Amino acid sequence: QIPKDPTQRWLRELTGLSQQLQQVHPNVLAKILKERTVYQNEEIVVIDKPYGLPVHGGPGIKNCIADVLPILAKMLENMKADPLHLCHRLDKETTGVMVLARSKEAAEKIRLLFKTRQVEKIYWAVVLGNPDPVEGVVDIPIVEKEVQSHQSHYKMTLAPNYRLCPEDGKVVKIRRNRNAESAVTRYRRLAAASACSLLELQPITGVKHQIRVHLAYGLGCPILGDHKYSHWSKLAPQKLPELTLRRLKLEQSKARHLPLHLHAHRLCLPLGQPLDFVCKPPFFFQKTLRKLGLDIPKD
């Protein structure tokens, strides 16, 4: 039964996003990934990763990219049927450019490029609010912590090396948290409207959930649909500004259905010559930009 009301239809689409790919047969999933192949040569295969598909398996996960790599390898032409290899990871809810390698050696070479920060990665995110300043660098270490609340849970958080002295308001250096990882994210605002902004992000390091944590806790601009990092102490749906709800034609009670608006837009891989890959944001992301009046920059 398809609802007649466009808002209800949009809500139905959003609710289905996460479940769709968990319910298909692995062969069907491999076929979907084959159709989303944006580039291939004898060393690599580049796909446009869909929303809601985890890279690795885990509790409650029926389908993931790692499991269908052998099937995908057989489906791609000009290829010995060796399974493909993962080179890096994207969060389950992140969409966009993802590189797979055709051999163990190629995978190791590409992993090293990621590790030594030779791969340029550009993300787009729709965020709540407006970053101040509109362009800059967030350079704050990140650590995983247990949050004590009525539902105790773990999440990544900031572990700054500095704090403000209460007596005179001066910035003082504090002892570094031993478990914290150094994390650096460049950002710049591309557009602003409806109490939201479209940001271009370049993570220099690759810490788990880095962009999400730096935006939510470092800049105070959580990503639209990031229900995990919109509050610190509770697990609850994101609270949206009135103007944003009006533009999206959503009630606050339905905000929990909003997907994470984080997209791996571009990746530049120095393999011999630099290879540059671009993936357009998914349909739901483009629709949100239109509803909010955020203009996609022309490349």
GROMACS .gro file of C-alpha atoms in nm:
model
  299
    1GLN     CA    1   0.000   0.000   0.000
    2ILE     CA    2   0.174   0.321  -0.117
    3PRO     CA    3   0.053   0.628   0.079
    4LYS     CA    4  -0.099   0.906  -0.135
    5ASP     CA    5   0.036   1.185   0.087
    6PRO     CA    6   0.390   1.277  -0.035
    7THR     CA    7   0.516   1.332   0.322
    8GLN     CA    8   0.395   0.987   0.427
    9ARG     CA    9   0.557   0.842   0.113
   10TRP     CA   10   0.887   1.015   0.193
   11LEU     CA   11   0.867   0.882   0.550
   12ARG     CA   12   0.802   0.529   0.420
   13GLU     CA   13   1.106   0.557   0.190
   14LEU     CA   14   1.326   0.673   0.479
   15THR     CA   15   1.205   0.401   0.715
   16GLY     CA   16   1.277   0.136   0.452
   17LEU     CA   17   1.633   0.254   0.376
   18SER     CA   18   1.804   0.058   0.653
   19GLN     CA   19   1.601  -0.258   0.616
   20GLN     CA   20   1.600  -0.300   0.238
   21LEU     CA   21   1.947  -0.447   0.191
   22GLN     CA   22   1.926  -0.668   0.499
   23GLN     CA   23   1.640  -0.862   0.345
   24VAL     CA   24   1.777  -0.952   0.002
   25HIS     CA   25   1.956  -1.271  -0.099
   26PRO     CA   26   2.341  -1.236  -0.100
   27ASN     CA   27   2.339  -1.293  -0.480
   28VAL     CA   28   2.096  -1.004  -0.522
   29LEU     CA   29   2.314  -0.785  -0.300
   30ALA     CA   30   2.622  -0.870  -0.509
   31LYS     CA   31   2.425  -0.778  -0.822
   32ILE     CA   32   2.326  -0.442  -0.668
   33LEU     CA   33   2.694  -0.370  -0.589
   34LYS     CA   34   2.793  -0.471  -0.943
   35GLU     CA   35   2.543  -0.219  -1.080
   36ARG     CA   36   2.695   0.042  -0.848
   37THR     CA   37   3.049  -0.014  -0.979
   38VAL     CA   38   3.190   0.323  -1.088
   39TYR     CA   39   3.537   0.209  -1.200
   40GLN     CA   40   3.748  -0.103  -1.239
   41ASN     CA   41   4.093  -0.193  -1.365
   42GLU     CA   42   4.323  -0.491  -1.307
   43GLU     CA   43   4.404  -0.372  -0.950
   44ILE     CA   44   4.090  -0.217  -0.807
   45VAL     CA   45   3.710  -0.201  -0.820
   46VAL     CA   46   3.538   0.117  -0.698
   47ILE     CA   47   3.174   0.104  -0.585
   48ASP     CA   48   2.918   0.361  -0.478
   49LYS     CA   49   2.825   0.217  -0.137
   50PRO     CA   50   2.451   0.223  -0.065
   51TYR     CA   51   2.293   0.343   0.261
   52GLY     CA   52   2.236   0.101   0.549
   53LEU     CA   53   2.482  -0.164   0.435
   54PRO     CA   54   2.753  -0.257   0.687
   55VAL     CA   55   3.103  -0.333   0.562
   56HIS     CA   56   3.155  -0.612   0.821
   57GLY     CA   57   2.917  -0.860   0.982
   58GLY     CA   58   2.813  -0.859   1.347
   59PRO     CA   59   2.521  -0.944   1.577
   60GLY     CA   60   2.187  -0.902   1.400
   61ILE     CA   61   2.351  -0.834   1.062
   62LYS     CA   62   2.236  -1.065   0.785
   63ASN     CA   63   2.409  -0.899   0.490
   64CYS     CA   64   2.738  -0.711   0.470
   65ILE     CA   65   2.984  -0.616   0.195
   66ALA     CA   66   3.262  -0.848   0.321
   67ASP     CA   67   3.038  -1.157   0.286
   68VAL     CA   68   2.943  -1.096  -0.079
   69LEU     CA   69   3.290  -1.008  -0.213
   70PRO     CA   70   3.349  -1.361  -0.357
   71ILE     CA   71   3.012  -1.348  -0.540
   72LEU     CA   72   3.077  -0.993  -0.667
   73ALA     CA   73   3.421  -1.100  -0.793
   74LYS     CA   74   3.264  -1.374  -1.010
   75MET     CA   75   3.007  -1.130  -1.150
   76LEU     CA   76   3.259  -0.870  -1.267
   77GLU     CA   77   3.392  -0.926  -1.615
   78ASN     CA   78   3.764  -0.967  -1.710
   79MET     CA   79   3.832  -1.121  -1.381
   80LYS     CA   80   3.971  -1.436  -1.228
   81ALA     CA   81   3.722  -1.536  -0.965
   82ASP     CA   82   3.951  -1.451  -0.670
   83PRO     CA   83   3.751  -1.279  -0.398
   84LEU     CA   84   3.788  -0.902  -0.373
   85HIS     CA   85   3.958  -0.747  -0.069
   86LEU     CA   86   3.850  -0.460   0.156
   87CYS     CA   87   4.094  -0.165   0.169
   88HIS     CA   88   3.913   0.072   0.410
   89ARG     CA   89   3.577   0.101   0.577
   90LEU     CA   90   3.274   0.329   0.577
   91ASP     CA   91   3.009   0.331   0.851
   92LYS     CA   92   2.692   0.135   0.779
   93GLU     CA   93   2.496   0.461   0.730
   94THR     CA   94   2.760   0.638   0.518
   95THR     CA   95   2.716   0.632   0.139
   96GLY     CA   96   2.958   0.692  -0.147
   97VAL     CA   97   3.302   0.608  -0.283
   98MET     CA   98   3.450   0.279  -0.162
   99VAL     CA   99   3.761   0.105  -0.300
  100LEU     CA  100   3.801  -0.276  -0.321
  101ALA     CA  101   4.121  -0.450  -0.431
  102ARG     CA  102   4.149  -0.745  -0.671
  103SER     CA  103   4.445  -0.904  -0.492
  104LYS     CA  104   4.599  -0.924  -0.146
  105GLU     CA  105   4.904  -0.728  -0.266
  106ALA     CA  106   4.694  -0.445  -0.411
  107ALA     CA  107   4.488  -0.434  -0.089
  108GLU     CA  108   4.802  -0.403   0.125
  109LYS     CA  109   4.939  -0.130  -0.100
  110ILE     CA  110   4.613   0.070  -0.077
  111ARG     CA  111   4.577   0.017   0.300
  112LEU     CA  112   4.927   0.161   0.338
  113LEU     CA  113   4.827   0.467   0.131
  114PHE     CA  114   4.531   0.522   0.369
  115LYS     CA  115   4.748   0.466   0.675
  116THR     CA  116   5.017   0.709   0.560
  117ARG     CA  117   4.749   0.969   0.475
  118GLN     CA  118   4.821   0.977   0.102
  119VAL     CA  119   4.456   0.928   0.005
  120GLU     CA  120   4.253   1.248  -0.024
  121LYS     CA  121   3.897   1.195   0.101
  122ILE     CA  122   3.618   1.451   0.064
  123TYR     CA  123   3.282   1.403   0.237
  124TRP     CA  124   2.960   1.603   0.225
  125ALA     CA  125   2.731   1.631   0.527
  126VAL     CA  126   2.408   1.814   0.604
  127VAL     CA  127   2.440   1.944   0.961
  128LEU     CA  128   2.217   2.126   1.208
  129GLY     CA  129   2.319   2.486   1.271
  130ASN     CA  130   2.601   2.690   1.129
  131PRO     CA  131   2.967   2.624   1.211
  132ASP     CA  132   3.158   2.920   1.355
  133PRO     CA  133   3.394   2.997   1.186
  134VAL     CA  134   3.246   2.878   0.853
  135GLU     CA  135   3.577   2.721   0.751
  136GLY     CA  136   3.853   2.570   0.962
  137VAL     CA  137   4.023   2.267   1.112
  138VAL     CA  138   3.907   2.062   1.411
  139ASP     CA  139   4.216   1.912   1.574
  140ILE     CA  140   4.096   1.735   1.891
  141PRO     CA  141   4.192   1.378   1.993
  142ILE     CA  142   3.911   1.119   2.022
  143VAL     CA  143   3.863   0.838   2.272
  144GLU     CA  144   3.592   0.573   2.329
  145LYS     CA  145   3.409   0.610   2.661
  146GLU     CA  146   3.127   0.441   2.847
  147VAL     CA  147   2.835   0.676   2.901
  148GLN     CA  148   2.664   0.614   3.235
  149SER     CA  149   2.292   0.674   3.195
  150HIS     CA  150   1.972   0.475   3.240
  151GLN     CA  151   2.095   0.279   2.935
  152SER     CA  152   2.473   0.258   2.967
  153HIS     CA  153   2.642   0.260   2.626
  154TYR     CA  154   2.977   0.327   2.461
  155LYS     CA  155   3.047   0.612   2.223
  156MET     CA  156   3.342   0.803   2.084
  157THR     CA  157   3.407   1.143   2.241
  158LEU     CA  158   3.657   1.427   2.248
  159ALA     CA  159   3.966   1.411   2.467
  160PRO     CA  160   4.112   1.763   2.433
  161ASN     CA  161   4.470   1.840   2.534
  162TYR     CA  162   4.363   2.181   2.668
  163ARG     CA  163   4.104   2.326   2.905
  164LEU     CA  164   3.997   2.669   3.026
  165CYS     CA  165   4.128   2.770   3.367
  166PRO     CA  166   3.822   2.872   3.580
  167GLU     CA  167   4.016   3.145   3.766
  168ASP     CA  168   4.137   3.356   3.473
  169GLY     CA  169   3.980   3.194   3.163
  170LYS     CA  170   4.323   3.117   3.016
  171VAL     CA  171   4.382   2.806   2.807
  172VAL     CA  172   4.602   2.554   2.989
  173LYS     CA  173   4.755   2.231   2.856
  174ILE     CA  174   4.646   1.914   3.035
  175ARG     CA  175   4.788   1.563   3.043
  176ARG     CA  176   4.706   1.365   2.730
  177ASN     CA  177   4.463   1.074   2.765
  178ARG     CA  178   4.675   0.763   2.695
  179ASN     CA  179   4.398   0.591   2.499
  180ALA     CA  180   4.303   0.890   2.284
  181GLU     CA  181   4.383   0.890   1.912
  182SER     CA  182   4.490   1.204   1.733
  183ALA     CA  183   4.207   1.323   1.501
  184VAL     CA  184   4.208   1.609   1.249
  185THR     CA  185   3.920   1.718   1.022
  186ARG     CA  186   3.916   2.010   0.778
  187TYR     CA  187   3.576   2.159   0.703
  188ARG     CA  188   3.417   2.438   0.502
  189ARG     CA  189   3.059   2.548   0.459
  190LEU     CA  190   2.918   2.515   0.106
  191ALA     CA  191   2.563   2.641   0.173
  192ALA     CA  192   2.332   2.742   0.460
  193ALA     CA  193   1.948   2.750   0.482
  194SER     CA  194   1.658   2.635   0.706
  195ALA     CA  195   1.876   2.631   1.023
  196CYS     CA  196   2.107   2.376   0.851
  197SER     CA  197   2.433   2.382   0.654
  198LEU     CA  198   2.591   2.170   0.383
  199LEU     CA  199   2.957   2.112   0.472
  200GLU     CA  200   3.252   1.975   0.277
  201LEU     CA  201   3.479   1.770   0.504
  202GLN     CA  202   3.827   1.635   0.465
  203PRO     CA  203   3.931   1.392   0.738
  204ILE     CA  204   4.312   1.398   0.760
  205THR     CA  205   4.316   1.106   1.008
  206GLY     CA  206   4.086   0.803   1.009
  207VAL     CA  207   3.952   0.752   1.362
  208LYS     CA  208   3.620   0.566   1.412
  209HIS     CA  209   3.322   0.808   1.384
  210GLN     CA  210   3.570   1.099   1.359
  211ILE     CA  211   3.361   1.329   1.136
  212ARG     CA  212   3.046   1.269   1.340
  213VAL     CA  213   3.218   1.339   1.674
  214HIS     CA  214   3.411   1.645   1.553
  215LEU     CA  215   3.096   1.799   1.405
  216ALA     CA  216   2.866   1.722   1.699
  217TYR     CA  217   3.095   1.785   1.995
  218GLY     CA  218   3.371   1.999   1.842
  219LEU     CA  219   3.160   2.239   1.632
  220GLY     CA  220   2.819   2.190   1.795
  221CYS     CA  221   2.672   2.102   1.452
  222PRO     CA  222   2.561   1.736   1.459
  223ILE     CA  223   2.494   1.567   1.125
  224LEU     CA  224   2.127   1.554   1.027
  225GLY     CA  225   1.998   1.208   1.121
  226ASP     CA  226   2.288   1.132   1.359
  227HIS     CA  227   2.082   1.013   1.653
  228LYS     CA  228   2.387   0.864   1.828
  229TYR     CA  229   2.593   1.183   1.854
  230SER     CA  230   2.318   1.445   1.894
  231HIS     CA  231   2.302   1.395   2.272
  232TRP     CA  232   2.580   1.301   2.506
  233SER     CA  233   2.415   1.113   2.789
  234LYS     CA  234   2.103   0.962   2.635
  235LEU     CA  235   2.007   0.743   2.342
  236ALA     CA  236   1.723   0.942   2.187
  237PRO     CA  237   1.619   1.070   1.844
  238GLN     CA  238   1.777   1.397   1.732
  239LYS     CA  239   1.589   1.715   1.829
  240LEU     CA  240   1.538   1.928   1.517
  241PRO     CA  241   1.482   2.307   1.493
  242GLU     CA  242   1.123   2.413   1.414
  243LEU     CA  243   1.225   2.564   1.079
  244THR     CA  244   1.400   2.242   0.971
  245LEU     CA  245   1.097   2.030   1.066
  246ARG     CA  246   0.868   2.266   0.870
  247ARG     CA  247   1.087   2.252   0.558
  248LEU     CA  248   1.115   1.873   0.575
  249LYS     CA  249   0.738   1.852   0.648
  250LEU     CA  250   0.815   1.627   0.946
  251GLU     CA  251   0.688   1.612   1.302
  252GLN     CA  252   0.949   1.585   1.577
  253SER     CA  253   0.804   1.243   1.671
  254LYS     CA  254   0.904   1.115   1.325
  255ALA     CA  255   1.260   1.258   1.335
  256ARG     CA  256   1.391   0.915   1.437
  257HIS     CA  257   1.332   0.797   1.078
  258LEU     CA  258   1.576   1.051   0.933
  259PRO     CA  259   1.885   0.876   0.797
  260LEU     CA  260   2.241   0.996   0.856
  261HIS     CA  261   2.327   1.257   0.591
  262LEU     CA  262   2.698   1.179   0.548
  263HIS     CA  263   2.831   1.097   0.201
  264ALA     CA  264   3.182   1.002   0.081
  265HIS     CA  265   3.172   1.233  -0.220
  266ARG     CA  266   3.522   1.209  -0.361
  267LEU     CA  267   3.838   1.005  -0.323
  268CYS     CA  268   4.175   1.062  -0.485
  269LEU     CA  269   4.404   0.757  -0.490
  270PRO     CA  270   4.771   0.796  -0.592
  271LEU     CA  271   4.816   0.460  -0.770
  272GLY     CA  272   5.086   0.530  -1.031
  273GLN     CA  273   4.889   0.826  -1.166
  274PRO     CA  274   4.634   0.991  -0.932
  275LEU     CA  275   4.290   0.833  -0.977
  276ASP     CA  276   3.997   1.058  -0.889
  277PHE     CA  277   3.654   0.912  -0.810
  278VAL     CA  278   3.332   1.107  -0.748
  279CYS     CA  279   2.991   0.972  -0.642
  280LYS     CA  280   2.679   1.189  -0.642
  281PRO     CA  281   2.487   1.193  -0.311
  282PRO     CA  282   2.205   0.935  -0.291
  283PHE     CA  283   1.849   1.026  -0.383
  284PHE     CA  284   1.730   1.083  -0.022
  285PHE     CA  285   2.026   1.319   0.041
  286GLN     CA  286   1.952   1.522  -0.275
  287LYS     CA  287   1.583   1.537  -0.182
  288THR     CA  288   1.672   1.671   0.165
  289LEU     CA  289   1.895   1.939   0.010
  290ARG     CA  290   1.606   2.046  -0.214
  291LYS     CA  291   1.355   2.053   0.073
  292LEU     CA  292   1.592   2.259   0.292
  293GLY     CA  293   1.687   2.493   0.007
  294LEU     CA  294   2.057   2.402   0.026
  295ASP     CA  295   2.221   2.438  -0.314
  296ILE     CA  296   2.450   2.161  -0.437
  297PRO     CA  297   2.772   2.324  -0.552
  298LYS     CA  298   2.855   2.269  -0.919
  299ASP     CA  299   3.179   2.070  -0.945
   0.00000   0.00000   0.00000
